[in-house]
Coordinates of C-alpha atoms in Angstrom, one line a residue:
Chain A
M1 CA 8.1 22.7 10.0
N2 CA 7.0 20.8 12.6
S3 CA 10.0 20.6 15.2
K4 CA 11.2 17.0 16.0
I5 CA 10.7 15.7 19.4
L6 CA 12.2 12.4 20.2
P7 CA 13.5 9.9 17.8
S8 CA 10.8 7.6 19.1
D9 CA 8.1 10.1 18.7
L10 CA 8.9 11.1 15.2
L11 CA 6.2 8.8 13.7
R12 CA 3.6 10.0 15.5
Y13 CA 4.2 13.5 13.9
E14 CA 5.0 12.4 10.3
G15 CA 1.4 11.2 9.4
C16 CA 0.3 10.1 6.2
T17 CA 0.7 11.2 2.7
L18 CA -2.9 10.7 2.2
T19 CA -4.2 12.9 5.0
G20 CA -1.9 15.8 3.9
A21 CA -3.1 15.7 0.1
L22 CA -6.4 15.3 1.7
S23 CA -5.8 18.6 3.5
V24 CA -5.6 20.3 0.4
T25 CA -8.3 18.7 -1.9
M26 CA -10.9 18.9 0.8
Q27 CA -10.6 22.8 0.3
V28 CA -11.8 22.9 -3.2
Q29 CA -15.4 23.4 -2.0
D30 CA -17.4 22.3 -5.2
A31 CA -15.1 19.2 -5.8
V32 CA -15.5 15.6 -4.5
T33 CA -12.3 13.5 -3.3
V34 CA -12.6 9.8 -3.9
I35 CA -10.5 7.7 -1.9
H36 CA -9.7 4.5 -3.4
G37 CA -9.3 2.1 -0.8
P38 CA -10.9 0.2 2.3
A39 CA -13.6 2.3 4.0
G40 CA -11.3 2.9 7.0
C41 CA -8.7 4.8 5.1
A42 CA -11.6 7.6 4.5
H43 CA -13.3 7.3 7.8
H44 CA -10.2 8.0 9.8
N45 CA -9.4 11.1 7.6
F46 CA -13.1 12.2 7.5
S47 CA -13.4 12.6 11.4
L48 CA -10.0 14.5 11.5
L49 CA -11.0 16.9 8.9
H50 CA -14.6 17.1 10.1
A51 CA -13.4 17.6 13.5
T52 CA -10.8 20.2 12.7
A53 CA -13.3 22.2 10.6
A54 CA -15.9 22.3 13.4
E55 CA -13.1 23.7 15.5
Q56 CA -12.1 26.5 12.8
D57 CA -15.3 27.7 11.3
G58 CA -18.2 25.5 11.8
V59 CA -19.5 21.9 10.8
R60 CA -19.0 21.2 7.3
L61 CA -19.0 17.7 6.1
P62 CA -15.7 16.8 4.0
P63 CA -17.0 15.8 0.6
L64 CA -15.4 12.6 0.8
V65 CA -16.2 9.1 -1.1
P66 CA -14.6 6.2 -0.4
T67 CA -14.4 3.2 -3.1
G68 CA -14.8 1.1 0.0
L69 CA -12.7 -1.9 -1.4
L70 CA -13.3 -5.4 0.5
E71 CA -11.4 -8.5 0.0
N72 CA -13.1 -9.5 -3.3
E73 CA -11.7 -6.2 -4.7
I74 CA -8.4 -6.8 -3.6
I75 CA -8.2 -10.2 -5.0
F76 CA -9.9 -9.4 -8.5
G77 CA -8.7 -5.9 -8.6
G78 CA -10.2 -2.8 -7.4
E79 CA -10.4 -0.7 -11.1
E80 CA -13.9 -1.5 -11.7
A81 CA -14.7 -0.4 -8.0
L82 CA -13.2 3.0 -8.8
A83 CA -14.8 3.4 -12.1
R84 CA -18.4 2.6 -10.7
T85 CA -17.7 5.3 -7.9
L86 CA -16.4 7.8 -10.3
R87 CA -19.5 7.5 -12.4
R88 CA -21.7 7.6 -9.4
V89 CA -20.0 10.8 -8.2
A90 CA -20.1 12.6 -11.7
D91 CA -23.7 12.2 -11.4
D92 CA -24.0 14.4 -8.7
G93 CA -22.2 17.1 -10.8
P94 CA -19.0 18.3 -8.8
A95 CA -16.8 20.6 -10.6
A96 CA -13.9 18.2 -10.4
I97 CA -13.3 14.8 -8.8
F98 CA -9.7 14.3 -7.2
V99 CA -8.7 10.5 -6.8
L100 CA -6.4 9.7 -4.0
S101 CA -5.0 6.1 -3.7
T102 CA -4.0 3.8 -0.7
C103 CA -1.5 1.3 0.2
I104 CA -3.8 -1.6 -0.6
T105 CA -4.5 -0.2 -4.1
E106 CA -0.9 0.6 -5.0
T107 CA 0.1 -2.8 -3.8
I108 CA -2.2 -4.9 -6.0
G109 CA -1.3 -2.4 -8.8
D110 CA -4.4 -0.9 -9.7
D111 CA -4.0 1.5 -12.5
V112 CA -5.5 4.6 -11.0
E113 CA -4.2 6.8 -13.6
S114 CA -5.9 5.0 -16.5
V115 CA -9.2 4.7 -14.9
C116 CA -9.2 8.5 -14.2
A117 CA -8.3 9.1 -17.9
C118 CA -11.6 8.0 -19.2
D119 CA -14.0 11.0 -20.0
L120 CA -16.4 11.7 -17.5
G121 CA -17.2 15.4 -18.7
L122 CA -15.3 16.8 -15.7
P123 CA -11.8 16.8 -14.6
V124 CA -10.9 13.7 -12.7
I125 CA -7.4 14.2 -11.2
P126 CA -5.4 11.3 -9.7
V127 CA -2.8 12.0 -6.7
P128 CA -1.0 8.9 -5.5
T129 CA -1.0 8.9 -2.0
A130 CA -0.1 5.4 -0.6
G131 CA 1.3 5.8 2.8
F132 CA 3.8 3.0 2.7
L133 CA 5.9 4.2 -0.2
G134 CA 7.5 6.5 2.4
G135 CA 6.9 10.4 2.9
A136 CA 4.7 12.0 5.4
F137 CA 1.8 14.4 5.8
S138 CA 3.8 17.3 4.2
D139 CA 4.7 15.3 1.3
G140 CA 1.0 14.2 0.5
L141 CA 0.1 18.1 0.9
N142 CA 2.9 19.2 -1.4
M143 CA 2.1 16.6 -4.0
A144 CA -1.6 17.6 -3.9
L145 CA -0.7 21.4 -4.2
T146 CA 1.8 20.7 -7.0
T147 CA -0.8 18.6 -9.1
L148 CA -3.2 21.5 -8.8
A149 CA -0.5 23.8 -9.6
T150 CA -0.2 22.3 -13.0
R151 CA -4.3 23.3 -13.6
V152 CA -3.9 26.9 -12.7
G153 CA -4.6 29.3 -15.6
N154 CA -4.2 33.3 -16.1
D155 CA -7.5 34.6 -17.1
D156 CA -8.0 38.4 -17.1
V157 CA -8.2 39.9 -13.9
Q158 CA -8.9 43.9 -13.7
E159 CA -7.3 44.9 -10.6
R160 CA -3.7 44.1 -8.9
T161 CA -4.1 40.9 -6.6
V162 CA -2.2 38.6 -4.6
T163 CA -2.7 34.8 -4.2
V164 CA -1.9 33.1 -0.9
I165 CA -0.4 29.7 -1.4
G166 CA -0.2 26.5 0.6
E167 CA -1.9 27.4 3.8
K168 CA -1.7 24.6 6.4
N169 CA -5.3 23.9 6.6
L170 CA -5.3 21.9 9.6
E171 CA -2.8 23.9 11.8
F172 CA -4.4 25.6 15.0
E173 CA -4.4 29.3 14.1
V174 CA -5.1 28.8 10.1
E175 CA -7.6 31.6 9.8
E176 CA -5.7 33.9 12.2
N177 CA -2.6 33.8 10.4
F178 CA -4.1 34.4 7.2
A179 CA -6.2 37.6 8.8
E180 CA -2.7 38.9 9.6
V181 CA -1.4 38.6 6.0
E182 CA -4.5 39.9 4.5
R183 CA -4.4 42.9 7.1
L184 CA -0.7 43.8 6.3
L185 CA -1.4 43.6 2.3
G186 CA -4.4 45.7 3.2
L187 CA -2.0 48.4 4.7
L188 CA -0.6 48.3 1.1
G189 CA -3.9 48.7 -0.5
V190 CA -3.8 45.0 -2.3
R191 CA -6.6 42.5 -1.9
V192 CA -6.1 38.7 -1.7
D193 CA -8.0 36.9 -4.7
V194 CA -7.5 33.3 -4.6
R195 CA -6.4 31.2 -1.6
F196 CA -4.6 28.2 -3.1
V197 CA -6.0 26.0 -1.8
R198 CA -8.4 27.1 1.0
K199 CA -12.1 27.7 0.7
M200 CA -11.5 28.1 -3.1
R201 CA -13.9 26.8 -5.8
F202 CA -12.5 24.7 -8.6
A203 CA -12.8 27.4 -11.5
D204 CA -10.9 29.8 -9.0
L205 CA -7.7 28.0 -10.4
A206 CA -8.0 29.9 -13.7
R207 CA -7.1 33.2 -12.0
V208 CA -4.1 31.8 -10.0
G209 CA -1.9 32.8 -12.4
S210 CA -2.9 36.2 -13.1
S211 CA -2.3 37.6 -9.8
S212 CA 0.7 40.2 -9.4
L213 CA 2.3 38.5 -6.0
N214 CA 2.3 34.9 -4.8
I215 CA 2.8 34.5 -0.9
L216 CA 3.8 31.0 0.1
R217 CA 2.9 29.8 3.4
G218 CA 6.4 28.5 4.1
P219 CA 9.8 28.0 2.3
D220 CA 9.0 24.2 1.9
L221 CA 6.8 25.7 -0.8
I222 CA 9.4 27.1 -2.9
P223 CA 9.2 24.6 -5.7
I224 CA 5.6 25.7 -6.4
G225 CA 6.4 29.4 -6.2
E226 CA 9.2 28.9 -8.9
A227 CA 6.9 26.5 -11.1
L228 CA 4.4 29.6 -11.1
K229 CA 7.0 31.9 -11.6
R230 CA 8.5 30.1 -14.6
R231 CA 4.8 29.8 -16.2
F232 CA 3.3 33.3 -15.5
G233 CA 6.2 35.4 -14.3
T234 CA 4.6 36.0 -11.0
P235 CA 7.2 36.9 -8.3
Y236 CA 7.0 35.2 -4.8
I237 CA 7.6 35.9 -1.3
D238 CA 8.5 32.2 0.4
S239 CA 7.1 32.8 3.7
F240 CA 4.4 34.3 5.9
P241 CA 5.9 37.0 7.9
I242 CA 7.4 35.9 11.1
G243 CA 6.9 38.0 14.3
L244 CA 7.6 41.9 14.2
E245 CA 10.4 42.5 12.2
G246 CA 9.1 39.6 9.8
G247 CA 6.0 41.7 9.3
V248 CA 7.9 45.0 8.3
T249 CA 10.2 43.2 6.0
F250 CA 6.9 41.3 4.6
L251 CA 5.8 44.9 3.9
R252 CA 9.0 46.3 2.2
E253 CA 9.4 42.8 0.0
A254 CA 5.7 42.8 -1.1
A255 CA 5.8 46.5 -2.1
A256 CA 8.7 46.2 -3.9
S257 CA 7.4 43.0 -5.9
L258 CA 4.5 45.2 -6.6
G259 CA 6.6 48.3 -7.6
I260 CA 4.8 50.6 -4.9
S261 CA 6.0 52.3 -1.9
S262 CA 5.8 50.8 1.3
E263 CA 6.8 53.8 3.5
R264 CA 3.5 54.5 4.8
A265 CA 2.5 51.2 5.5
V266 CA 5.7 50.4 7.3
E267 CA 5.3 53.7 9.4
T268 CA 1.6 52.5 10.2
E269 CA 2.6 49.0 11.3
T270 CA 5.8 50.2 13.3
A271 CA 3.5 52.1 15.5
Q272 CA 1.0 49.6 15.8
Q273 CA 3.7 47.1 17.0
A274 CA 5.2 49.7 19.7
E275 CA 1.6 49.9 20.8
M276 CA 1.1 46.2 21.1
L277 CA 4.1 45.7 23.0
S278 CA 3.4 48.9 25.5
S279 CA 0.1 47.1 26.2
F280 CA 2.1 44.1 27.8
A281 CA 4.1 46.4 30.1
D282 CA 2.6 44.8 33.0
M283 CA 4.6 41.6 32.3
R284 CA 7.7 43.3 32.2
G285 CA 10.6 41.5 34.0
A286 CA 8.3 38.3 34.8
A287 CA 9.4 35.0 34.4
V288 CA 6.8 33.2 31.9
S289 CA 5.7 29.5 32.4
L290 CA 5.7 28.0 29.0
D291 CA 3.3 24.9 28.1
P292 CA 4.0 22.2 25.6
L293 CA 2.0 24.3 23.2
T294 CA 4.5 27.4 23.2
L295 CA 7.8 25.8 24.3
G296 CA 8.6 25.5 20.7
S297 CA 8.5 29.4 20.1
L298 CA 11.8 29.8 22.1
E299 CA 13.5 28.3 19.0
Y300 CA 12.6 31.4 16.9
A301 CA 14.8 34.6 17.1
P302 CA 11.7 36.7 16.9
V303 CA 10.3 35.4 19.6
R304 CA 13.4 35.8 21.7
R305 CA 13.9 39.4 20.7
V306 CA 10.2 40.2 21.9
M307 CA 11.2 38.7 25.1
A308 CA 14.2 40.6 25.3
A309 CA 12.4 43.7 24.7
L310 CA 10.0 43.1 27.6
D311 CA 12.7 41.6 29.5
L312 CA 11.0 38.2 30.0
K313 CA 12.6 35.1 31.2
A314 CA 11.3 31.6 30.3
D315 CA 10.3 29.2 33.1
T316 CA 10.3 25.8 31.2
G317 CA 10.0 24.0 34.4
D318 CA 6.6 22.1 33.9
A319 CA 6.3 22.4 30.2
G320 CA 7.2 18.6 29.3
L321 CA 7.5 17.8 25.6
S322 CA 7.2 20.4 23.1
L323 CA 4.5 20.0 20.6
P324 CA 5.0 20.8 17.1
Y325 CA 4.9 24.7 16.6
S326 CA 4.5 26.9 14.0
P327 CA 6.2 30.3 14.5
P328 CA 3.9 33.2 15.3
V329 CA 2.7 35.1 12.2
G330 CA 3.0 38.7 12.2
T331 CA 2.0 41.5 15.0
A332 CA -1.2 39.4 15.8
G333 CA 0.8 36.1 16.3
I334 CA 3.1 37.9 18.7
R335 CA 0.1 39.6 20.6
R336 CA -1.5 36.0 20.8
L337 CA 1.5 34.3 22.0
L338 CA 1.9 37.0 24.9
H339 CA -1.6 36.8 25.8
R340 CA -1.2 33.1 26.4
W341 CA 1.9 33.6 28.5
R342 CA 0.0 36.3 30.4
R343 CA -2.7 34.1 31.3
R344 CA -0.3 31.5 32.4
T345 CA 1.7 33.9 34.6
H346 CA -1.4 35.4 36.2
A347 CA -2.9 31.6 36.8
Chain B
M1 CA -7.8 -52.5 -1.2
H2 CA -6.9 -50.6 1.8
A3 CA -3.2 -50.9 1.4
Y4 CA -2.2 -48.4 4.1
R5 CA -3.3 -47.6 7.5
K6 CA -5.8 -45.0 7.8
A7 CA -4.2 -42.7 10.3
E8 CA -3.9 -39.1 10.7
M9 CA -4.7 -37.3 7.4
K10 CA -1.5 -36.9 5.1
Q11 CA -1.3 -33.6 3.6
I12 CA 1.4 -33.0 1.0
A13 CA 2.3 -30.4 -1.3
L14 CA 4.3 -30.2 -4.6
Y15 CA 6.4 -27.3 -5.7
G16 CA 8.7 -27.0 -8.5
K17 CA 9.3 -24.8 -11.6
G18 CA 6.6 -23.8 -13.9
G19 CA 6.0 -26.7 -16.9
I20 CA 8.1 -29.0 -14.7
G21 CA 5.1 -31.4 -14.8
K22 CA 3.6 -30.8 -11.2
S23 CA 0.1 -31.0 -12.3
T24 CA 0.9 -34.2 -14.3
T25 CA 2.5 -35.8 -11.5
S26 CA 0.0 -34.7 -9.0
A27 CA -2.7 -36.0 -10.8
N28 CA -1.3 -39.4 -11.4
L29 CA -0.1 -39.6 -7.9
S30 CA -3.8 -38.7 -6.8
A31 CA -5.4 -41.2 -9.1
A32 CA -2.8 -44.0 -8.1
L33 CA -3.7 -43.3 -4.2
G34 CA -7.3 -43.3 -5.1
E35 CA -7.0 -46.7 -6.8
T36 CA -6.0 -48.1 -3.6
G37 CA -9.4 -47.1 -1.8
L38 CA -8.1 -43.9 -0.1
D39 CA -10.0 -40.7 0.1
I40 CA -8.1 -38.2 -1.7
L41 CA -8.3 -34.4 -2.1
Q42 CA -6.5 -32.6 -4.8
I43 CA -6.4 -28.6 -4.7
G44 CA -4.8 -26.8 -7.8
C45 CA -3.5 -23.6 -6.3
D46 CA -2.7 -21.8 -9.7
P47 CA -4.7 -19.1 -11.1
K48 CA -4.4 -21.2 -14.5
H49 CA -6.6 -23.7 -12.7
D50 CA -5.5 -26.8 -14.9
S51 CA -4.1 -28.9 -12.0
T52 CA -7.3 -31.3 -11.9
R53 CA -8.3 -31.2 -15.5
M54 CA -7.0 -34.9 -16.4
L55 CA -8.8 -36.3 -13.1
M56 CA -11.8 -34.7 -14.6
H57 CA -11.7 -35.8 -18.1
G58 CA -10.8 -32.5 -19.5
A59 CA -13.6 -30.7 -18.1
W60 CA -12.8 -27.3 -16.4
I61 CA -14.5 -27.3 -13.4
P62 CA -15.4 -23.9 -11.7
T63 CA -12.9 -22.5 -9.3
V64 CA -13.6 -21.5 -5.9
L65 CA -12.6 -17.7 -6.7
D66 CA -15.1 -18.0 -9.8
L67 CA -18.1 -18.5 -7.5
V68 CA -16.6 -16.0 -5.0
R69 CA -16.3 -13.5 -7.8
E70 CA -20.0 -13.9 -9.0
R71 CA -21.7 -14.4 -5.8
G72 CA -19.3 -13.5 -2.9
D73 CA -18.4 -16.1 -0.4
A74 CA -21.3 -16.4 1.8
G75 CA -23.6 -18.8 -0.1
I76 CA -21.0 -21.3 -1.5
A77 CA -21.6 -25.1 -0.7
T78 CA -18.8 -27.7 -0.8
D79 CA -20.5 -29.2 -3.5
E80 CA -20.3 -26.3 -5.6
V81 CA -16.4 -26.3 -5.3
V82 CA -15.3 -29.9 -4.8
F83 CA -15.9 -32.2 -7.8
R84 CA -15.3 -36.1 -7.9
G85 CA -13.1 -37.2 -10.7
Y86 CA -11.2 -40.2 -11.7
A87 CA -10.8 -42.9 -9.0
G88 CA -12.9 -40.9 -6.7
V89 CA -10.4 -38.1 -6.4
R90 CA -12.0 -35.0 -5.0
C91 CA -10.9 -32.2 -7.2
V92 CA -10.8 -28.4 -6.2
E93 CA -9.4 -25.4 -8.2
A94 CA -8.5 -22.1 -6.3
G95 CA -8.5 -20.0 -9.7
G96 CA -7.8 -16.5 -9.3
P97 CA -7.9 -12.9 -10.9
E98 CA -7.9 -12.1 -14.4
P99 CA -4.1 -11.9 -15.8
G100 CA -2.7 -8.7 -14.9
I101 CA -5.0 -7.3 -12.1
G102 CA -5.6 -8.0 -8.5
C103 CA -3.9 -10.3 -6.1
A104 CA -3.6 -13.9 -6.7
G105 CA -1.9 -14.5 -3.6
R106 CA -4.6 -12.9 -1.7
G107 CA -7.0 -15.3 -3.9
I108 CA -5.1 -18.4 -2.5
I109 CA -5.4 -17.2 1.3
A110 CA -9.2 -16.6 0.7
T111 CA -9.5 -19.9 -0.9
F112 CA -8.0 -21.9 1.8
Q113 CA -9.8 -19.9 4.6
L114 CA -13.4 -20.7 2.7
L115 CA -12.5 -24.4 2.2
E116 CA -11.7 -24.4 6.0
R117 CA -14.9 -22.9 7.0
L118 CA -16.8 -25.5 4.7
G119 CA -14.9 -28.4 6.3
A120 CA -13.9 -29.6 2.9
L121 CA -10.3 -30.1 4.0
D122 CA -10.5 -33.6 5.0
G123 CA -10.0 -37.2 3.6
D124 CA -7.0 -39.6 3.8
V125 CA -4.6 -37.5 1.7
I126 CA -4.7 -34.0 0.5
V127 CA -2.5 -33.1 -2.5
Y128 CA -1.6 -29.3 -2.8
D129 CA -0.5 -28.5 -6.3
V130 CA 1.0 -25.0 -6.3
L131 CA 2.0 -22.4 -8.6
G132 CA 5.8 -22.9 -9.7
D133 CA 7.2 -19.8 -7.8
V134 CA 6.4 -18.9 -4.2
V135 CA 6.1 -15.3 -5.5
C136 CA 4.7 -14.1 -2.3
G137 CA 3.2 -15.0 0.9
G138 CA -0.1 -16.1 -0.7
F139 CA 1.6 -19.0 -2.7
A140 CA 3.4 -20.3 0.7
M141 CA 0.0 -20.6 2.3
P142 CA -0.2 -24.5 1.7
M143 CA 3.0 -24.6 3.4
R144 CA 1.7 -22.9 6.6
E145 CA 0.7 -24.4 9.8
G146 CA -2.2 -26.8 9.6
Y147 CA -1.9 -27.5 5.7
A148 CA 0.9 -29.3 4.0
R149 CA 3.4 -30.9 6.4
E150 CA 5.2 -32.5 3.7
V151 CA 6.6 -30.6 0.6
Y152 CA 8.0 -32.4 -2.4
L153 CA 10.2 -30.7 -4.8
I154 CA 9.6 -31.5 -8.5
T155 CA 12.4 -31.1 -10.7
S156 CA 14.5 -32.3 -13.9
G157 CA 18.2 -32.3 -14.3
E158 CA 18.0 -28.9 -16.2
L159 CA 19.5 -26.2 -14.1
M160 CA 16.9 -23.7 -14.2
S161 CA 14.6 -26.5 -12.9
L162 CA 17.1 -27.2 -10.2
Y163 CA 17.6 -23.6 -9.5
A164 CA 13.7 -23.3 -8.9
A165 CA 13.6 -26.1 -6.5
N166 CA 16.4 -24.7 -4.6
N167 CA 14.6 -21.3 -4.4
I168 CA 11.5 -23.2 -2.6
A169 CA 13.6 -24.9 -0.4
K170 CA 14.7 -21.5 0.6
A171 CA 11.4 -20.7 1.1
I172 CA 10.9 -23.8 3.5
V173 CA 13.9 -22.8 5.6
R174 CA 12.4 -19.5 6.1
L175 CA 8.9 -20.7 7.1
S176 CA 10.5 -23.4 9.4
K177 CA 11.9 -20.7 11.4
R178 CA 8.5 -19.7 12.5
S179 CA 7.5 -21.0 16.1
R180 CA 4.5 -22.9 15.2
Q181 CA 5.6 -24.5 11.8
T182 CA 5.1 -27.9 11.2
C183 CA 5.8 -28.0 7.4
A184 CA 9.4 -29.9 6.0
L185 CA 10.9 -31.1 3.1
A186 CA 9.8 -34.7 2.2
G187 CA 11.6 -35.4 -0.7
V188 CA 12.7 -34.6 -4.4
I189 CA 10.7 -36.0 -7.4
C190 CA 12.9 -36.4 -10.4
N191 CA 10.5 -35.5 -13.4
A192 CA 13.1 -36.3 -16.1
K193 CA 13.8 -35.2 -19.4
N194 CA 15.8 -38.1 -20.2
M195 CA 19.1 -36.4 -20.3
D196 CA 22.4 -38.2 -19.5
G197 CA 23.2 -38.4 -16.0
E198 CA 20.0 -36.9 -15.0
E199 CA 19.0 -39.4 -12.3
E200 CA 22.7 -39.3 -10.6
L201 CA 22.2 -35.4 -10.9
V202 CA 18.9 -35.0 -9.2
R203 CA 20.0 -37.6 -6.5
E204 CA 23.3 -35.7 -5.8
F205 CA 21.3 -32.2 -5.6
S206 CA 18.7 -34.0 -3.2
S207 CA 21.3 -35.1 -0.7
R208 CA 23.4 -31.9 -0.9
I209 CA 20.2 -30.0 0.1
N210 CA 19.7 -32.7 2.9
S211 CA 17.4 -34.6 1.3
T212 CA 16.4 -37.7 -0.7
M213 CA 15.3 -38.2 -4.2
V214 CA 12.2 -40.4 -3.7
A215 CA 11.3 -41.0 -7.1
Y216 CA 12.6 -41.2 -10.7
I217 CA 9.9 -40.5 -13.3
P218 CA 11.1 -41.2 -16.8
R219 CA 9.8 -39.2 -19.6
S220 CA 7.2 -41.3 -21.6
R221 CA 5.1 -40.8 -24.4
T222 CA 2.4 -42.5 -22.5
V223 CA 1.9 -39.3 -20.5
T224 CA 1.5 -37.3 -23.8
L225 CA -0.9 -39.7 -25.3
A226 CA -3.0 -39.9 -21.9
E227 CA -3.3 -36.2 -21.6
L228 CA -4.1 -35.9 -25.3
N229 CA -7.1 -38.4 -24.6
R230 CA -7.8 -35.9 -21.4
Q231 CA -7.2 -38.7 -19.0
T232 CA -4.4 -39.6 -16.2
V233 CA -1.9 -42.4 -17.3
M234 CA -3.4 -44.1 -14.4
E235 CA -6.8 -44.3 -16.3
Y236 CA -5.8 -44.4 -20.0
A237 CA -3.0 -47.0 -19.5
P238 CA -3.3 -49.0 -16.5
G239 CA -1.3 -51.6 -17.4
S240 CA 1.9 -49.5 -18.7
E241 CA 5.3 -49.1 -17.2
Q242 CA 4.6 -45.4 -16.5
A243 CA 1.2 -46.4 -14.5
G244 CA 3.8 -48.7 -12.7
V245 CA 6.1 -45.8 -11.8
Y246 CA 3.2 -43.6 -10.5
R247 CA 1.8 -46.6 -8.3
R248 CA 5.7 -47.1 -6.7
L249 CA 5.6 -43.1 -6.0
A250 CA 2.1 -43.3 -4.4
G251 CA 3.2 -46.3 -2.5
D252 CA 6.6 -44.7 -1.4
I253 CA 4.9 -41.3 -0.4
M254 CA 2.3 -43.1 1.8
K255 CA 5.4 -44.9 3.6
N256 CA 7.6 -41.9 3.7
N257 CA 7.7 -40.1 7.2
R258 CA 11.2 -38.7 7.0
T259 CA 11.3 -35.1 6.5
S260 CA 14.3 -32.4 6.9
I261 CA 15.0 -28.7 6.9
P262 CA 16.8 -28.3 3.7
T263 CA 20.1 -26.5 3.2
P264 CA 19.7 -24.9 0.0
L265 CA 22.8 -24.3 -2.2
E266 CA 24.4 -21.1 -3.1
I267 CA 24.1 -20.3 -7.1
D268 CA 27.7 -21.0 -7.9
E269 CA 27.4 -24.4 -6.0
L270 CA 24.3 -25.4 -8.0
E271 CA 26.1 -24.3 -11.2
N272 CA 29.2 -26.6 -10.4
L273 CA 27.1 -29.4 -9.6
A274 CA 25.2 -29.2 -12.9
L275 CA 28.6 -28.7 -14.8
R276 CA 29.9 -31.9 -13.0
F277 CA 27.1 -34.1 -14.1
A278 CA 26.7 -32.5 -17.8
Q279 CA 27.6 -35.0 -20.6
V280 CA 29.7 -33.0 -22.9

């Protein structure tokens, strides 16, 4: 859902399918991901994932192992190097191994799937992620989620729970956005069991199919929502709530899917939204100066309605190019946006 | 017998359809050149590594890539990959990965880099005997700057063989557009199947692609007998008519200094040409 900037800039934002898939597999915390390719393909991603993790919730070294191919493996084939790496990684006893391919191994035709099919006593799951085949970050992300979705089960769960699907693990406010969804569900008295896939253990896959409701991060994940609906009959909501009215709609939809009443939850939330807006009364009538990070927010109707409610005007004078922007999730998302604008206005 | 002036090193590459007789022609050409006292290096650039076998009396010499696979490329010495065969011809086989895995084209590139580093690419003449189809950039390596300057196409009068030669001509055109390219087409060698009208057809084909037929090599039982005896014709039957043909080829190639950028034919032109010479 990144906004497109200039044609010449697009390639900077599209990224590589490998990185997209890694953003998912890295979150299975007791699994190891093997990148079948030169060490550099792993290193770029390791740095990015490591830095992002440090920013979000502390240093956690990504469990990432490259096969580290050199010219000899390219000439004579890299399948043995992969088999060797898989055996070594399996010895450490992870819950599962993901195997992600790269441009060079797809070019020389290494048969990654057949190497992964040999029995190591644990699931070895290949995901084809050669960037040169086209596709972008989001395609890699979806492919990894889809691959994992084929492995979920519906073990018995005693209570009514919700699964959150496809969080954007590298996005700026990933934990804040999840917290908002969790808070809203809390108003309805339901709990998130599995985050598919974030801070999850491999065994958690067995419970994904038994939740009462799936909540997708965004509509691009509908194919996964549909697939789980076909298999387990689980209804889904196709997006995190966007803005204030999104939060209210979310409560109503979730309650309807769960067969419970939303009345009290909506009442509580509406009151809280009004209180939140009134706490920004000091900004009423102001011209807010937008920065590259928030410029994209103007594209979203929920943001424009909040601006209208507070009689805000947008000063885009020095904002420059707009950066890829995810719309604000729920009441908390709007509050953070207004805080940011207030800081810039008073700066 | 130094029949030719020892000037700049001559580097030639023989390309043509698989099975057309590149290795037989290369080996006999190298042998004929070697017999005149020239220092010849023949490099087989085909994973099947059978280019130099007749020069080596049937022995399979270790290939460059065999050694690289076993030990890596750091500690390889020249005398481990260059072997002296008949008439003093120095023989190298690039080799390649097992069939069906890896990247043979990258193997050719790595082989050339290694030979370069070893300083093994020297002598009076280097003969590159290359895989029939220029399937990727790696197999065009012998045509790149600093390697073969003269490409000879080997073909019979059969359509598929002419078709392959025509395709290689396209590769030469493509490479000739690069800024520092030095390689060009030096001629066509007709390695005959002894079809009627074959010599005229290949001669016409050569002129149509802006080149010349430099030799007509008739099909001969002597070649079969020599190879059954694991020798080049030059060694097995030095007095034979066929040995004379290869001697002439060697002399003509040493004298030849005309090259051209070819003008490959469209497929229907090629078919019409073959049809015109076909004896019905």
